[in-house]
mmCIF file of C-alpha atoms in Angstrom:
data_model
loop_
_atom_site.group_PDB
_atom_site.id
_atom_site.type_symbol
_atom_site.label_atom_id
_atom_site.label_comp_id
_atom_site.label_asym_id
_atom_site.label_seq_id
_atom_site.Cartn_x
_atom_site.Cartn_y
_atom_site.Cartn_z
ATOM 1 C CA UNK A 1 0.000 0.000 0.000
ATOM 2 C CA UNK A 2 1.423 3.374 -1.048
ATOM 3 C CA UNK A 3 1.951 6.282 1.338
ATOM 4 C CA UNK A 4 -0.481 8.699 -0.425
ATOM 5 C CA UNK A 5 -3.276 6.147 -0.062
ATOM 6 C CA UNK A 6 -2.442 5.551 3.608
ATOM 7 C CA UNK A 7 -2.299 9.284 4.250
ATOM 8 C CA UNK A 8 -5.727 9.676 2.656
ATOM 9 C CA UNK A 9 -7.194 6.862 4.783
ATOM 10 C CA UNK A 10 -5.720 8.272 7.995
ATOM 11 C CA UNK A 11 -6.907 11.814 7.209
ATOM 12 C CA UNK A 12 -10.462 10.717 6.397
ATOM 13 C CA UNK A 13 -10.595 8.501 9.501
ATOM 14 C CA UNK A 14 -9.410 11.321 11.730
ATOM 15 C CA UNK A 15 -11.883 13.839 10.304
ATOM 16 C CA UNK A 16 -14.759 11.342 10.594
ATOM 17 C CA UNK A 17 -13.868 10.489 14.181
ATOM 18 C CA UNK A 18 -13.541 14.166 15.124
ATOM 19 C CA UNK A 19 -16.937 14.994 13.611
ATOM 20 C CA UNK A 20 -18.584 11.976 15.218
ATOM 21 C CA UNK A 21 -17.309 12.771 18.709
ATOM 22 C CA UNK A 22 -18.336 16.390 18.378
ATOM 23 C CA UNK A 23 -22.000 15.520 17.728
ATOM 24 C CA UNK A 24 -22.461 12.087 19.337
ATOM 25 C CA UNK A 25 -21.833 12.909 23.001
ATOM 26 C CA UNK A 26 -24.712 11.809 25.187
ATOM 27 C CA UNK A 27 -26.679 14.029 27.548
ATOM 28 C CA UNK A 28 -25.874 11.849 30.571
ATOM 29 C CA UNK A 29 -22.088 12.193 30.141
ATOM 30 C CA UNK A 30 -20.144 14.233 32.661
ATOM 31 C CA UNK A 31 -19.033 17.661 31.435
ATOM 32 C CA UNK A 32 -16.884 20.472 32.772
ATOM 33 C CA UNK A 33 -18.472 23.495 34.318
ATOM 34 C CA UNK A 34 -17.263 26.924 33.243
ATOM 35 C CA UNK A 35 -15.131 27.035 36.377
ATOM 36 C CA UNK A 36 -13.497 23.693 35.539
ATOM 37 C CA UNK A 37 -12.460 24.833 32.068
ATOM 38 C CA UNK A 38 -9.120 26.217 33.245
ATOM 39 C CA UNK A 39 -5.702 26.181 31.632
ATOM 40 C CA UNK A 40 -3.746 23.612 33.632
ATOM 41 C CA UNK A 41 0.013 23.982 33.480
ATOM 42 C CA UNK A 42 1.025 20.299 33.295
ATOM 43 C CA UNK A 43 -0.122 17.162 31.501
ATOM 44 C CA UNK A 44 0.684 13.427 31.518
ATOM 45 C CA UNK A 45 -0.510 11.045 28.813
ATOM 46 C CA UNK A 46 -0.013 7.522 27.514
ATOM 47 C CA UNK A 47 -0.941 6.201 24.066
ATOM 48 C CA UNK A 48 -1.061 3.059 21.953
ATOM 49 C CA UNK A 49 0.328 3.515 18.436
ATOM 50 C CA UNK A 50 -0.495 1.727 15.192
ATOM 51 C CA UNK A 51 1.861 2.643 12.347
ATOM 52 C CA UNK A 52 2.479 1.444 8.814
ATOM 53 C CA UNK A 53 5.340 -0.844 9.897
ATOM 54 C CA UNK A 54 4.076 -2.159 13.228
ATOM 55 C CA UNK A 55 2.868 -0.924 16.597
ATOM 56 C CA UNK A 56 4.166 0.933 19.641
ATOM 57 C CA UNK A 57 3.590 2.756 22.916
ATOM 58 C CA UNK A 58 4.088 6.389 23.863
ATOM 59 C CA UNK A 59 4.450 8.376 27.092
ATOM 60 C CA UNK A 60 4.406 12.179 27.241
ATOM 61 C CA UNK A 61 4.907 14.928 29.783
ATOM 62 C CA UNK A 62 3.580 18.337 28.742
ATOM 63 C CA UNK A 63 3.948 21.847 30.105
ATOM 64 C CA UNK A 64 1.878 24.779 28.865
ATOM 65 C CA UNK A 65 4.014 27.758 27.902
ATOM 66 C CA UNK A 66 0.926 29.795 27.011
ATOM 67 C CA UNK A 67 -2.720 29.187 26.205
ATOM 68 C CA UNK A 68 -1.732 28.266 22.628
ATOM 69 C CA UNK A 69 1.632 26.516 23.011
ATOM 70 C CA UNK A 70 2.614 23.389 24.925
ATOM 71 C CA UNK A 71 6.126 21.995 25.416
ATOM 72 C CA UNK A 72 6.278 18.175 25.292
ATOM 73 C CA UNK A 73 8.799 15.594 26.450
ATOM 74 C CA UNK A 74 8.108 12.167 24.996
ATOM 75 C CA UNK A 75 9.308 8.570 24.882
ATOM 76 C CA UNK A 76 8.224 5.968 22.298
ATOM 77 C CA UNK A 77 8.852 2.230 22.152
ATOM 78 C CA UNK A 78 8.165 0.787 18.700
ATOM 79 C CA UNK A 79 8.350 -2.394 16.708
ATOM 80 C CA UNK A 80 9.613 -1.657 13.185
ATOM 81 C CA UNK A 81 8.895 -4.238 10.482
ATOM 82 C CA UNK A 82 10.001 -4.288 6.857
ATOM 83 C CA UNK A 83 7.398 -3.685 4.163
ATOM 84 C CA UNK A 84 8.596 -6.814 2.306
ATOM 85 C CA UNK A 85 7.965 -9.231 5.181
ATOM 86 C CA UNK A 86 5.700 -12.135 4.206
ATOM 87 C CA UNK A 87 4.559 -14.673 6.777
ATOM 88 C CA UNK A 88 5.449 -18.263 5.863
ATOM 89 C CA UNK A 89 4.722 -21.701 7.295
ATOM 90 C CA UNK A 90 6.088 -25.174 6.584
ATOM 91 C CA UNK A 91 3.261 -26.958 4.701
ATOM 92 C CA UNK A 92 4.624 -30.458 5.317
ATOM 93 C CA UNK A 93 4.217 -30.455 9.107
ATOM 94 C CA UNK A 94 1.342 -29.677 11.461
ATOM 95 C CA UNK A 95 1.482 -27.368 14.486
ATOM 96 C CA UNK A 96 4.515 -25.493 13.184
ATOM 97 C CA UNK A 97 5.149 -21.852 14.076
ATOM 98 C CA UNK A 98 5.014 -19.237 11.336
ATOM 99 C CA UNK A 99 8.083 -17.218 10.400
ATOM 100 C CA UNK A 100 9.137 -14.481 7.973
ATOM 101 C CA UNK A 101 11.338 -15.989 5.296
ATOM 102 C CA UNK A 102 14.416 -13.873 4.629
ATOM 103 C CA UNK A 103 14.165 -11.844 7.838
ATOM 104 C CA UNK A 104 17.562 -11.360 9.462
ATOM 105 C CA UNK A 105 16.679 -9.200 12.452
ATOM 106 C CA UNK A 106 13.710 -7.959 14.433
ATOM 107 C CA UNK A 107 13.985 -4.197 14.967
ATOM 108 C CA UNK A 108 12.822 -2.268 18.036
ATOM 109 C CA UNK A 109 13.156 1.497 18.388
ATOM 110 C CA UNK A 110 13.298 3.641 21.516
ATOM 111 C CA UNK A 111 12.693 7.339 20.859
ATOM 112 C CA UNK A 112 13.260 10.105 23.396
ATOM 113 C CA UNK A 113 12.690 13.687 22.387
ATOM 114 C CA UNK A 114 11.081 17.069 22.820
ATOM 115 C CA UNK A 115 8.425 18.871 20.823
ATOM 116 C CA UNK A 116 5.718 21.485 20.756
ATOM 117 C CA UNK A 117 1.964 21.545 20.277
ATOM 118 C CA UNK A 118 0.104 24.586 18.986
ATOM 119 C CA UNK A 119 -3.629 24.918 19.632
ATOM 120 C CA UNK A 120 -5.874 25.565 16.642
ATOM 121 C CA UNK A 121 -9.116 25.828 18.609
ATOM 122 C CA UNK A 122 -10.055 25.637 22.288
ATOM 123 C CA UNK A 123 -12.720 23.109 23.224
ATOM 124 C CA UNK A 124 -15.832 24.813 24.656
ATOM 125 C CA UNK A 125 -16.883 23.772 28.160
ATOM 126 C CA UNK A 126 -20.137 22.203 26.903
ATOM 127 C CA UNK A 127 -18.371 19.683 24.633
ATOM 128 C CA UNK A 128 -16.765 19.352 21.216
ATOM 129 C CA UNK A 129 -13.154 18.765 20.258
ATOM 130 C CA UNK A 130 -9.847 20.575 20.609
ATOM 131 C CA UNK A 131 -7.416 20.522 17.686
ATOM 132 C CA UNK A 132 -3.640 20.916 17.919
ATOM 133 C CA UNK A 133 -0.836 20.607 15.420
ATOM 134 C CA UNK A 134 2.455 19.289 16.743
ATOM 135 C CA UNK A 135 6.039 18.526 15.848
ATOM 136 C CA UNK A 136 8.803 16.789 17.781
ATOM 137 C CA UNK A 137 12.235 15.253 17.380
ATOM 138 C CA UNK A 138 15.150 13.750 19.229
ATOM 139 C CA UNK A 139 17.195 10.588 19.694
ATOM 140 C CA UNK A 140 16.157 7.356 17.966
ATOM 141 C CA UNK A 141 17.905 4.281 19.373
ATOM 142 C CA UNK A 142 17.349 1.146 17.279
ATOM 143 C CA UNK A 143 18.035 -2.335 18.615
ATOM 144 C CA UNK A 144 18.198 -5.417 16.406
ATOM 145 C CA UNK A 145 17.513 -8.936 17.664
ATOM 146 C CA UNK A 146 18.726 -11.690 15.317
ATOM 147 C CA UNK A 147 16.120 -14.148 14.076
ATOM 148 C CA UNK A 148 16.452 -17.762 15.233
ATOM 149 C CA UNK A 149 14.647 -20.659 13.572
ATOM 150 C CA UNK A 150 14.009 -24.347 14.180
ATOM 151 C CA UNK A 151 15.912 -26.099 11.394
ATOM 152 C CA UNK A 152 15.325 -29.662 10.156
ATOM 153 C CA UNK A 153 18.521 -31.709 10.050
ATOM 154 C CA UNK A 154 19.509 -35.342 9.630
ATOM 155 C CA UNK A 155 21.066 -36.869 12.738
ATOM 156 C CA UNK A 156 23.975 -38.901 11.381
ATOM 157 C CA UNK A 157 24.026 -41.116 14.463
ATOM 158 C CA UNK A 158 20.413 -42.267 14.356
ATOM 159 C CA UNK A 159 19.653 -41.391 10.722
ATOM 160 C CA UNK A 160 16.530 -39.599 11.904
ATOM 161 C CA UNK A 161 15.428 -36.054 11.217
ATOM 162 C CA UNK A 162 15.625 -33.704 14.185
ATOM 163 C CA UNK A 163 15.137 -29.977 14.716
ATOM 164 C CA UNK A 164 17.868 -27.688 16.004
ATOM 165 C CA UNK A 165 17.777 -23.970 16.798
ATOM 166 C CA UNK A 166 20.024 -21.868 14.570
ATOM 167 C CA UNK A 167 20.404 -18.224 13.734
ATOM 168 C CA UNK A 168 18.901 -17.576 10.309
ATOM 169 C CA UNK A 169 21.489 -17.799 7.524
ATOM 170 C CA UNK A 170 20.204 -17.149 3.986
ATOM 171 C CA UNK A 171 22.961 -19.353 2.536
ATOM 172 C CA UNK A 172 21.952 -22.429 4.564
ATOM 173 C CA UNK A 173 18.272 -22.082 5.445
ATOM 174 C CA UNK A 174 15.466 -22.466 2.934
ATOM 175 C CA UNK A 175 11.696 -23.119 3.012
ATOM 176 C CA UNK A 176 12.258 -26.882 2.724
ATOM 177 C CA UNK A 177 14.451 -27.148 5.851
ATOM 178 C CA UNK A 178 12.896 -24.463 8.062
ATOM 179 C CA UNK A 179 10.500 -26.065 10.543
ATOM 180 C CA UNK A 180 9.367 -22.799 12.147
ATOM 181 C CA UNK A 181 10.475 -19.869 14.265
ATOM 182 C CA UNK A 182 12.219 -20.365 17.587
ATOM 183 C CA UNK A 183 11.192 -18.853 20.931
ATOM 184 C CA UNK A 184 10.684 -15.080 20.990
ATOM 185 C CA UNK A 185 13.276 -14.641 23.751
ATOM 186 C CA UNK A 186 15.996 -16.331 21.695
ATOM 187 C CA UNK A 187 18.437 -13.698 20.464
ATOM 188 C CA UNK A 188 18.041 -11.053 23.162
ATOM 189 C CA UNK A 189 21.579 -11.839 24.323
ATOM 190 C CA UNK A 190 22.890 -10.740 20.916
ATOM 191 C CA UNK A 191 21.292 -7.312 20.536
ATOM 192 C CA UNK A 192 22.992 -4.726 18.321
ATOM 193 C CA UNK A 193 22.642 -0.964 18.796
ATOM 194 C CA UNK A 194 22.174 1.688 16.087
ATOM 195 C CA UNK A 195 22.008 5.344 17.224
ATOM 196 C CA UNK A 196 20.059 7.835 15.132
ATOM 197 C CA UNK A 197 17.591 10.728 15.092
ATOM 198 C CA UNK A 198 13.862 11.069 14.515
ATOM 199 C CA UNK A 199 11.336 13.756 13.609
ATOM 200 C CA UNK A 200 7.551 13.625 13.469
ATOM 201 C CA UNK A 201 4.584 15.923 12.971
ATOM 202 C CA UNK A 202 0.818 15.669 12.791
ATOM 203 C CA UNK A 203 -2.600 16.578 14.166
ATOM 204 C CA UNK A 204 -3.910 15.870 17.676
ATOM 205 C CA UNK A 205 -7.623 15.776 18.571
ATOM 206 C CA UNK A 206 -8.856 15.888 22.184
ATOM 207 C CA UNK A 207 -12.436 14.592 22.259
ATOM 208 C CA UNK A 208 -12.790 14.039 26.013
ATOM 209 C CA UNK A 209 -15.648 15.671 27.894
ATOM 210 C CA UNK A 210 -13.505 16.618 30.912
ATOM 211 C CA UNK A 211 -10.674 19.129 30.655
ATOM 212 C CA UNK A 212 -8.630 17.365 33.357
ATOM 213 C CA UNK A 213 -8.986 13.939 31.684
ATOM 214 C CA UNK A 214 -8.129 14.297 27.988
ATOM 215 C CA UNK A 215 -8.896 11.543 25.485
ATOM 216 C CA UNK A 216 -6.693 11.979 22.466
ATOM 217 C CA UNK A 217 -6.538 10.585 18.957
ATOM 218 C CA UNK A 218 -3.520 11.576 16.907
ATOM 219 C CA UNK A 219 -2.408 11.049 13.306
ATOM 220 C CA UNK A 220 0.948 11.953 11.855
ATOM 221 C CA UNK A 221 4.091 11.089 9.957
ATOM 222 C CA UNK A 222 7.470 10.098 11.421
ATOM 223 C CA UNK A 223 10.991 9.631 10.075
ATOM 224 C CA UNK A 224 13.746 7.662 11.828
ATOM 225 C CA UNK A 225 17.218 8.102 10.306
ATOM 226 C CA UNK A 226 20.505 6.332 11.079
ATOM 227 C CA UNK A 227 24.060 6.969 9.850
ATOM 228 C CA UNK A 228 24.618 3.210 9.575
ATOM 229 C CA UNK A 229 22.130 1.025 7.733
ATOM 230 C CA UNK A 230 20.134 -1.524 9.740
ATOM 231 C CA UNK A 231 19.987 -5.045 8.235
ATOM 232 C CA UNK A 232 16.411 -6.311 8.339
ATOM 233 C CA UNK A 233 15.909 -8.588 5.323
ATOM 234 C CA UNK A 234 18.337 -10.796 3.412
ATOM 235 C CA UNK A 235 19.104 -9.880 -0.209
ATOM 236 C CA UNK A 236 18.185 -6.237 0.451
ATOM 237 C CA UNK A 237 20.330 -3.263 1.355
ATOM 238 C CA UNK A 238 20.333 -2.270 5.041
ATOM 239 C CA UNK A 239 17.793 0.443 5.895
ATOM 240 C CA UNK A 240 19.015 3.883 6.942
ATOM 241 C CA UNK A 241 15.575 5.510 6.872
ATOM 242 C CA UNK A 242 12.195 4.396 8.203
ATOM 243 C CA UNK A 243 9.321 6.632 7.059
ATOM 244 C CA UNK A 244 5.976 5.764 8.661
ATOM 245 C CA UNK A 245 2.440 7.054 9.007
ATOM 246 C CA UNK A 246 0.729 6.422 12.313
ATOM 247 C CA UNK A 247 -2.448 6.832 14.298
ATOM 248 C CA UNK A 248 -2.647 6.636 18.089
ATOM 249 C CA UNK A 249 -5.178 6.699 20.903
ATOM 250 C CA UNK A 250 -4.322 7.945 24.368
ATOM 251 C CA UNK A 251 -5.634 9.112 27.714
ATOM 252 C CA UNK A 252 -4.097 11.543 30.140
ATOM 253 C CA UNK A 253 -4.356 13.875 33.092
ATOM 254 C CA UNK A 254 -3.979 17.658 33.382
ATOM 255 C CA UNK A 255 -2.982 19.292 36.641
ATOM 256 C CA UNK A 256 -1.124 22.159 38.290
#
């Protein structure tokens, strides 16, 4: 799926959701009074992220610099897949575990950075939505975990076929001798580190009915860049850049 199409889907989804929440709030929901609709100086929030190459989690600390501008400190933990990954399974055996043929490493990214949100409209006390545009950037630390597979081999002593756990090697391992993937924890003792930078921007919508308890949906674009390419798939060049679109849902708390 191409990025323009994904961007269109995300934009339409966000606009639909914003419109729906603005008009579909029930009369028995709890709302702020005029006195509750204050500008709180601090904010904490946590979000679940779905992006074009996987999923992730986010934590933010915000501080209002003015009624329109908010300073943000954020941390993201993401899984980053390759767009060419195709799930495979050995058709000659039952109860085998699926794997991604040609995948050298699983990639996980830890982002830590700072950014700013700018308010486009303030949510009225009787309901509606609040819109903000945002941008952020900082350190992107990528970690690769090598892929291990259960490989079918002939035991020369007993002349029987057995399975052994081996790190994936594209020169030795093929669909006819791969039984399935090994345990998820296998390979964590051989992590590799790739330092880099990231930048992201997008639109944030607060549709919560209480000012102190925001409910946020966010859509945006992010770029992670590394001076050294990260090997993900065999027979492909290592990746220096990961460009993703994402949508997230989060809840938070505002306070002084």
